């Protein structure tokens, strides 16, 4: 929906809303209470730019409002904070599927026509008025499942001072308040009272629904970090307190309005009888204050305020790099609407026949007087991912991360930092959910924090860091523990003058081989400690001996086989010609060992439709020879000599073949394809050559031709939200599982490039790539002009990247914990060994640990990941990564050392595996429950006692709710109407082997205001939060999630910027079909293109560029990634989900 269209009205409050499938929802609490007068507050008019917010005092983190990072953060209703908008790689839910855009451009994980405002929008707020009428803020989460409060429940309020005589006086009052941390713990100043609203029926009573309050124009600008006498719960160590129970203390003289404790936007129906649309939560733009309309505003709620009320208003000056929205000449838009008071709707007076709650206050039984200034939940005061990322970048980006100390939590994945290996593996190789693990299993169960490590054994390092050293111990091979077979590492203890060593994993004592003996110095260290990587570094490699090889003989160099679908679709789309042209040059860039002149990898070629064509490209031939195998039921390779060849030797024959293939099949009419026999052919070829290798398969359609592994179209959207939904993610036949097992045994890895125009059953076709450690790339509705650049970039990177073949990984742990569960793209034939036909530098394996004994705080816990693999030159190697963790007997230490990004990576993989065997709703509920238990345990055991109305989050987990909500709203767990079954299966497999940096930006995308970019510097513009109301019509934004890059262009962008970036003279001329930005010689164009190139370089896949014009049909797809807002598929907004989590936590605590 466009920012200029009329906001449509949602359903009446008593009816369930369309989204919240995960939560029961009898009603929205909108029933009127008996005998309650209809309140008459007019519609809220959206933000009125007015005042700049004051700059926070020195030494404050504006997002926290406290003097230091360590102090707990209380998000109180009246403390509005400026959260500077910073950049960082953020998460997003997967793209979702919409029909292909007109241009035919595709979205790798689908396309989607999302309407951001499906659920109705409200102009929500209260008109300002001449006389200050008082009401305490309501506590009313926008949450399903709670009943309205009984009328009798009226809180008592303490005495309030006299109201200020004028706006000026009010400002003076506010200016006189204590700013800063001192007030937080000091007793409230005289004249500031509070009242606590008791929780009602399990709903969570929010301070004016929550957490925050805007200020009306008459009130003056909000003070940054004003502690308005709200009692703060002080956790014993950093914790984020979100106070949701205490009423915000009013400015002296503003008596608070009475509470409406019903759940939902309003506990009373609107006067006009028109249905009241649900509130659209959303933060104000930084630097803007919120003004209610003038008091002449009529009391109609559901219709937009008359335009005249906004006449003459202009946006205020930009703050934090954002413009305010242009003055609404049309009714104010949902996306720009300010959220009043967090839960989300207007507040009302108390029932009749109750006097004012405090002396001197107007009696609410009388006709309503003029309303007071609006209160709302201010999204700027709930934890901001952007702020956390920026703080970490500022605090930890400048110093190198030195790995010498046990149990250190590394900087966030979004921070650029250098690593110095001094005995523990770099966080680029291993990241843990917690770096301080509970000593006992009971404590681990109590906290519910999963203990897991995300391991990326072959991760690529930045050029400034050293790749692991290769250690060669000759024929005797690496030194190992006799009992547990752990490899020599920095934590082994040498004893008896260096003649023996005690294993740090199992405590067994082993003789030091004579050739490895060395004396110890006075500290017990070997004197050659710094000369041996395995004694001083966390990561290193050993050259493996013949004992580590299959059949006790050294492996041959691996082979690459290119297998091209030449059916009608592939030929007609130009794909076959494109692949053949690209391979001519790409074969010169096969991976090679360090200083080798040419790659040792041999190559072979197959084409196929219903039958397979093998090519003899032996160097002695003048022309390539083709051999056809039509008996696909019993696949064999018709030639040995001449099928796998050295590129340099057979260059002319290969070039001739690649020229001939597109011509040979130019007139094909064959539409049917086979698939399993293609993999079998590649497997047989590698078996015959006695080597490992990789198959690159380019495939276009569902394999329906008569052959082994034949599939049928089983796509059925009616299964969504039923118990049979899990079958959509499962393969339709076990044939491919057996085939995958054979491939792993041979070291045959499969990379699959898919070009579907309709359903092709990714869940089944993906089994072999997934279990062999390969990759899947998907280009739906492939069109040469828009998609070739992305496909070719992916293909080049895939062929050139570092990969290990025939790999086996084992994770050893010290006594007390053991690896119990594994997630990723691999095969396991036993409970300990992770087997992969191929493992590349982008793949991760996630390992979960459980206790099998007590741990001790003194010795800590150790992990050793050992990967045995064949390099691209055919060398057998062992790569070792070691990591030491602390152990704790206090839960507080566990919560102080967690890593939320890694936790989310693990939870997403756990959930995405869960959908294979359980209904999606069960999986979603389990996720919410586990996170509520994690936070409730913290609240109960680590935070100091405080009102149940306060939501207290551990400092290092304060982003858990926002990120978890993104996982819950992702296409796998909550698909929109346009997300295809294939999209969901594709994303499910993709996420399962993502690293922490990739899941971070995938679930919470990075949103950059391009118009704020400094064309003269190399830096990126500061990122902003993923919400529609952060967008201004006059700006251009870039959003990336690791699969797509969207460039969103507002309708009011200056013509000059459009000319500079797109080379056209007006907004209407910008083409949606662009797949790359035009190369124009001006600073803005160069800067934006350099930003896009920089982002592409950071991601493992080439992201599809999609141009989105505001109010265009593609905007729905773009809005799907604004993950702090409600999603069309029923996902909650961040604000709503935070309220829901709080309710869950309170239920657990009670």
XYZ file of N, CA, C and O in Angstrom, residues 80 199 331 377 388 442 591 612 614 689 703 738 934 961 989 1001 1068 1085:
72
model
N 12.311 8.900 26.556
C 12.438 8.658 25.131
C 13.891 8.830 24.807
O 14.513 9.773 25.219
N -1.559 -6.379 37.494
C -1.759 -7.105 36.251
C -3.144 -7.705 36.221
O -3.660 -8.119 37.245
N -4.688 11.748 3.911
C -4.738 11.324 5.311
C -3.411 10.681 5.668
O -2.803 10.049 4.831
N 3.746 3.528 23.064
C 4.966 2.743 23.159
C 5.928 3.288 22.114
O 5.612 3.274 20.942
N 22.824 -1.648 19.093
C 23.709 -2.669 19.675
C 24.892 -2.932 18.736
O 26.039 -3.025 19.162
N 21.776 -29.877 35.616
C 20.572 -29.279 36.215
C 20.520 -27.786 35.943
O 19.473 -27.227 35.615
N 40.320 -24.218 -8.838
C 41.137 -23.985 -7.630
C 42.468 -24.735 -7.720
O 42.533 -25.823 -8.300
N 21.369 -39.634 -21.689
C 22.607 -38.949 -21.326
C 23.616 -39.006 -22.467
O 23.714 -40.018 -23.162
N 27.664 -38.525 -23.192
C 29.005 -38.366 -22.623
C 29.946 -37.899 -23.741
O 29.734 -38.250 -24.905
N 37.447 -43.565 -12.059
C 38.720 -42.828 -12.045
C 39.397 -42.908 -10.678
O 40.483 -42.363 -10.488
N 11.772 -33.937 -12.848
C 12.163 -35.112 -13.656
C 11.016 -36.122 -13.764
O 10.873 -36.990 -12.906
N 19.357 -42.948 -0.503
C 20.301 -44.044 -0.757
C 21.381 -43.616 -1.735
O 22.561 -43.965 -1.590
N 14.160 -19.082 28.836
C 15.507 -18.503 29.001
C 15.409 -17.168 29.737
O 16.137 -16.893 30.694
N 14.340 -11.135 21.655
C 12.942 -11.075 21.174
C 12.824 -10.590 19.730
O 12.099 -11.181 18.934
N 16.834 -25.473 3.459
C 18.150 -26.098 3.271
C 19.275 -25.069 3.324
O 20.358 -25.336 3.840
N 22.094 -11.310 8.920
C 21.541 -10.377 7.936
C 20.332 -10.978 7.210
O 19.493 -10.274 6.687
N 8.865 8.347 -12.840
C 8.036 7.419 -13.623
C 8.860 6.659 -14.671
O 8.461 5.600 -15.134
N 26.408 8.167 -8.302
C 26.325 6.864 -8.961
C 27.516 5.987 -8.557
O 27.364 4.812 -8.229
